[in-house]
Every structure is written in structure tokens, then in C-alpha cells.
């Protein structure tokens, strides 16, 4: 019989921990016995998350960071490692839709740049900040939240879709740079998941996106968290550069 959690005692950095998917992943990792540095721009949300954690006291350490600022990202990694020690894993859940609902001809390039900074540039900065240390220690698990939008492109979501496609390509490239290092880097591409982000869609967008999911429902953050917890565990050891599907049958590739 197998009962011990393979990530018990390990240290994870979870960004976007203040809401939705990142919040549930933080709680799931802590429930499995991990120490979690919980990063977000929303200080109040992560402080509440840490103080209300009943599953495992002192397991969640809140750190405020702004992912539009490179130094802030790098400092958050230092702060996390100073508190709980070297990182075993990272789950990057920071992401924004940005202004959306219009065709590209009406897209403001400054708005595109902002989505790029939050969604893609930060993912590169964060990966750079952790991967050399992980490779030197010969172990690490990096997981970035991409999206089905990055695989298929969704209309009226150009900035979001393009930056999520960038994450998928970044993970493929980096996976091939560190194949024998003990570090894996993967992405996950969910379709619509129940969260504050998906709740912000217009009714028309929601109907369109939901109609494309063969299972006919939104995914649950807990479903994302369970898959994420396995991907960042030692058990997921022969997969790197890959984008895991979580789309209720929408993407079968
Ligand atoms: N919800 C979905 O349907 C869905 C589907 C596919 C992929 N995703 C991806 O999953 C991830 C999490 O999504 P979610 O639904 O939980 O979103 P969410 O909006 O509920 O949470 C995003 C978190 O990121 C934080 N954040 C935003 N800008 C930041 C910044 N500049 N610096 C630091 N933190 C910042 C927010 O404060 C928030 O806590 C995102 O990358 C998203 O693109 C979500």
C-alpha cells in the first residue's frame, strides 16, 4: 500500500496564489504536506490564505510581488528561498485576460504590451530566476499555466492567446535545454475553469467557449490542482517540455 505524499516537506513557489486556480493549488500542495510560498500582487488575499489555512499550520508563506516588475519577481524567489529553503518546484498561475472582446483592429498595442508583461515576460523572468539553482541541485519541477487559447487561439482574445502560445513554446524550448538536469518544465492548457477570471467573460463569450467543450461543463479548480500536484511531484519524472491537456475533451492533442 502506498500512502505517503511524495511532496511532503518539499518547498513550492506558487504565483497567482491570491485567487482562483493558484489559490486552490496552494491549498492542495499544503494539504499534501508541502511548504508553499504563496505569491501575488494582492497582499490581502495571500495574507488571508496563509492565516486561514487550517490544513497545515505555518505551511503557507505569503509574499507580495508585482509580475510586471522583473526585480519584484526575482526578489520574491529570494524571499521564498530565505524562508523555506531551496525550491523543489514552481507553479506559475499569474495571468490576466487584459482588455478583450474586440477584433485585432481595435486592440490597443499598449494593452497588448501589458498582457505580454504579466503573462509571458514574467514567466521567462521567473524561469530564469529558479532554473539554474534547481539544475545545480539536480532536481526541480516547473509548471506554467498556459491555456487552450494558446493552442487553438480564441477570437477576441488575441493578446491572451498569443502570450499563452508563447508559454507553450517557451516550455518546449527550455525542456530541450535541460533534458538530463533532473529539472522538468511543463505547461498545462486548461479550457474554461470555474474562477473569477472566467466569471469576467460576457455571456456571449461564455456560451461560445463552453459550447466548444465536449464534456459540456467548466472545469473545476480542484481538477487543475490535482493534475498540477502530480506534475510537480517526483512521480512525474519522464515528461518535460510538454503541455498537459485539461479541456474536457476539446483538445485531443
Ligand atoms: N480560469 C480559466 O478559465 C483559465 C483557463 C485556462 C488557463 N487559465 C490560466 O490559469 C491561471 C490562473 O487563472 P485564474 O482563473 O485562477 O485567474 P484569477 O484571475 O482568479 O487569478 C489570477 C491571480 O493573478 C494575480 N495577478 C494578476 N496580475 C498580477 C501581477 N501583475 N503580479 C502578481 N500577481 C498578479 C491576481 O491578483 C490573481 O490572484 C492564469 O494564468 C490563467 O491564464 C485560466
PDB file of N, CA and C in Angstrom, residues 13 39 41 64-77 94 113-114 116-119 121-126 129:
ATOM      1  N   UNK A  13       6.921  27.209  -4.886  1.00  0.00           N
ATOM      2  CA  UNK A  13       6.606  28.627  -5.131  1.00  0.00           C
ATOM      3  C   UNK A  13       5.353  28.615  -6.006  1.00  0.00           C
ATOM      4  N   UNK A  39       2.582  33.587  -3.739  1.00  0.00           N
ATOM      5  CA  UNK A  39       2.951  34.900  -4.288  1.00  0.00           C
ATOM      6  C   UNK A  39       1.761  35.511  -5.029  1.00  0.00           C
ATOM      7  N   UNK A  41       0.117  39.776  -6.309  1.00  0.00           N
ATOM      8  CA  UNK A  41       0.134  41.241  -6.160  1.00  0.00           C
ATOM      9  C   UNK A  41      -0.895  41.664  -5.112  1.00  0.00           C
ATOM     10  N   UNK A  64       4.338  39.287  -1.356  1.00  0.00           N
ATOM     11  CA  UNK A  64       3.754  40.180  -2.357  1.00  0.00           C
ATOM     12  C   UNK A  64       4.758  40.426  -3.480  1.00  0.00           C
ATOM     13  N   UNK A  65       4.303  40.322  -4.722  1.00  0.00           N
ATOM     14  CA  UNK A  65       5.172  40.638  -5.866  1.00  0.00           C
ATOM     15  C   UNK A  65       4.303  41.136  -7.011  1.00  0.00           C
ATOM     16  N   UNK A  66       4.896  42.020  -7.796  1.00  0.00           N
ATOM     17  CA  UNK A  66       4.214  42.538  -8.987  1.00  0.00           C
ATOM     18  C   UNK A  66       4.892  41.943 -10.215  1.00  0.00           C
ATOM     19  N   UNK A  67       4.179  41.136 -10.953  1.00  0.00           N
ATOM     20  CA  UNK A  67       4.776  40.417 -12.079  1.00  0.00           C
ATOM     21  C   UNK A  67       5.012  41.300 -13.311  1.00  0.00           C
ATOM     22  N   UNK A  68       4.678  42.585 -13.227  1.00  0.00           N
ATOM     23  CA  UNK A  68       5.093  43.492 -14.315  1.00  0.00           C
ATOM     24  C   UNK A  68       6.495  44.018 -14.046  1.00  0.00           C
ATOM     25  N   UNK A  69       7.065  43.667 -12.895  1.00  0.00           N
ATOM     26  CA  UNK A  69       8.356  44.216 -12.477  1.00  0.00           C
ATOM     27  C   UNK A  69       9.374  43.075 -12.291  1.00  0.00           C
ATOM     28  N   UNK A  70      10.403  43.040 -13.121  1.00  0.00           N
ATOM     29  CA  UNK A  70      11.378  41.935 -13.089  1.00  0.00           C
ATOM     30  C   UNK A  70      12.008  41.775 -11.701  1.00  0.00           C
ATOM     31  N   UNK A  71      12.425  42.920 -11.110  1.00  0.00           N
ATOM     32  CA  UNK A  71      13.098  42.843  -9.802  1.00  0.00           C
ATOM     33  C   UNK A  71      12.175  42.265  -8.734  1.00  0.00           C
ATOM     34  N   UNK A  72      10.917  42.653  -8.813  1.00  0.00           N
ATOM     35  CA  UNK A  72       9.947  42.165  -7.840  1.00  0.00           C
ATOM     36  C   UNK A  72       9.819  40.633  -7.928  1.00  0.00           C
ATOM     37  N   UNK A  73       9.836  40.111  -9.146  1.00  0.00           N
ATOM     38  CA  UNK A  73       9.752  38.649  -9.342  1.00  0.00           C
ATOM     39  C   UNK A  73      10.997  37.969  -8.744  1.00  0.00           C
ATOM     40  N   UNK A  74      12.161  38.517  -9.085  1.00  0.00           N
ATOM     41  CA  UNK A  74      13.420  37.901  -8.627  1.00  0.00           C
ATOM     42  C   UNK A  74      13.518  37.966  -7.094  1.00  0.00           C
ATOM     43  N   UNK A  75      13.138  39.127  -6.536  1.00  0.00           N
ATOM     44  CA  UNK A  75      13.173  39.273  -5.075  1.00  0.00           C
ATOM     45  C   UNK A  75      12.236  38.274  -4.392  1.00  0.00           C
ATOM     46  N   UNK A  76      11.091  38.014  -5.027  1.00  0.00           N
ATOM     47  CA  UNK A  76      10.133  37.081  -4.407  1.00  0.00           C
ATOM     48  C   UNK A  76      10.707  35.672  -4.329  1.00  0.00           C
ATOM     49  N   UNK A  77      11.520  35.312  -5.326  1.00  0.00           N
ATOM     50  CA  UNK A  77      12.172  33.991  -5.297  1.00  0.00           C
ATOM     51  C   UNK A  77      13.188  33.953  -4.149  1.00  0.00           C
ATOM     52  N   UNK A  94       0.089  33.153 -12.383  1.00  0.00           N
ATOM     53  CA  UNK A  94      -0.266  34.552 -12.677  1.00  0.00           C
ATOM     54  C   UNK A  94      -0.685  34.648 -14.144  1.00  0.00           C
ATOM     55  N   UNK A 113       0.895  45.067 -24.834  1.00  0.00           N
ATOM     56  CA  UNK A 113       2.173  45.049 -24.112  1.00  0.00           C
ATOM     57  C   UNK A 113       1.974  44.706 -22.630  1.00  0.00           C
ATOM     58  N   UNK A 114       0.912  45.216 -22.053  1.00  0.00           N
ATOM     59  CA  UNK A 114       0.665  44.950 -20.634  1.00  0.00           C
ATOM     60  C   UNK A 114       0.373  43.460 -20.401  1.00  0.00           C
ATOM     61  N   UNK A 116       1.314  41.054 -22.315  1.00  0.00           N
ATOM     62  CA  UNK A 116       2.585  40.364 -22.568  1.00  0.00           C
ATOM     63  C   UNK A 116       3.468  40.385 -21.315  1.00  0.00           C
ATOM     64  N   UNK A 117       3.555  41.552 -20.658  1.00  0.00           N
ATOM     65  CA  UNK A 117       4.415  41.656 -19.468  1.00  0.00           C
ATOM     66  C   UNK A 117       3.935  40.726 -18.359  1.00  0.00           C
ATOM     67  N   UNK A 118       2.621  40.756 -18.116  1.00  0.00           N
ATOM     68  CA  UNK A 118       2.084  39.964 -16.993  1.00  0.00           C
ATOM     69  C   UNK A 118       2.117  38.467 -17.317  1.00  0.00           C
ATOM     70  N   UNK A 119       1.788  38.102 -18.549  1.00  0.00           N
ATOM     71  CA  UNK A 119       1.593  36.675 -18.854  1.00  0.00           C
ATOM     72  C   UNK A 119       2.856  35.968 -19.333  1.00  0.00           C
ATOM     73  N   UNK A 121       6.395  37.665 -20.356  1.00  0.00           N
ATOM     74  CA  UNK A 121       7.718  38.139 -19.916  1.00  0.00           C
ATOM     75  C   UNK A 121       8.001  37.660 -18.490  1.00  0.00           C
ATOM     76  N   UNK A 122       6.996  37.747 -17.608  1.00  0.00           N
ATOM     77  CA  UNK A 122       7.179  37.327 -16.213  1.00  0.00           C
ATOM     78  C   UNK A 122       7.508  35.836 -16.131  1.00  0.00           C
ATOM     79  N   UNK A 123       6.910  35.051 -17.019  1.00  0.00           N
ATOM     80  CA  UNK A 123       7.170  33.596 -16.991  1.00  0.00           C
ATOM     81  C   UNK A 123       8.616  33.298 -17.359  1.00  0.00           C
ATOM     82  N   UNK A 124       9.170  34.092 -18.269  1.00  0.00           N
ATOM     83  CA  UNK A 124      10.578  33.923 -18.656  1.00  0.00           C
ATOM     84  C   UNK A 124      11.484  34.377 -17.502  1.00  0.00           C
ATOM     85  N   UNK A 125      11.171  35.539 -16.917  1.00  0.00           N
ATOM     86  CA  UNK A 125      11.973  36.064 -15.804  1.00  0.00           C
ATOM     87  C   UNK A 125      11.976  35.065 -14.641  1.00  0.00           C
ATOM     88  N   UNK A 126      10.802  34.537 -14.338  1.00  0.00           N
ATOM     89  CA  UNK A 126      10.662  33.601 -13.221  1.00  0.00           C
ATOM     90  C   UNK A 126      11.431  32.305 -13.488  1.00  0.00           C
ATOM     91  N   UNK A 129      14.991  32.836 -12.994  1.00  0.00           N
ATOM     92  CA  UNK A 129      15.344  33.046 -11.584  1.00  0.00           C
ATOM     93  C   UNK A 129      15.475  31.742 -10.801  1.00  0.00           C
TER      94      UNK A 129
END
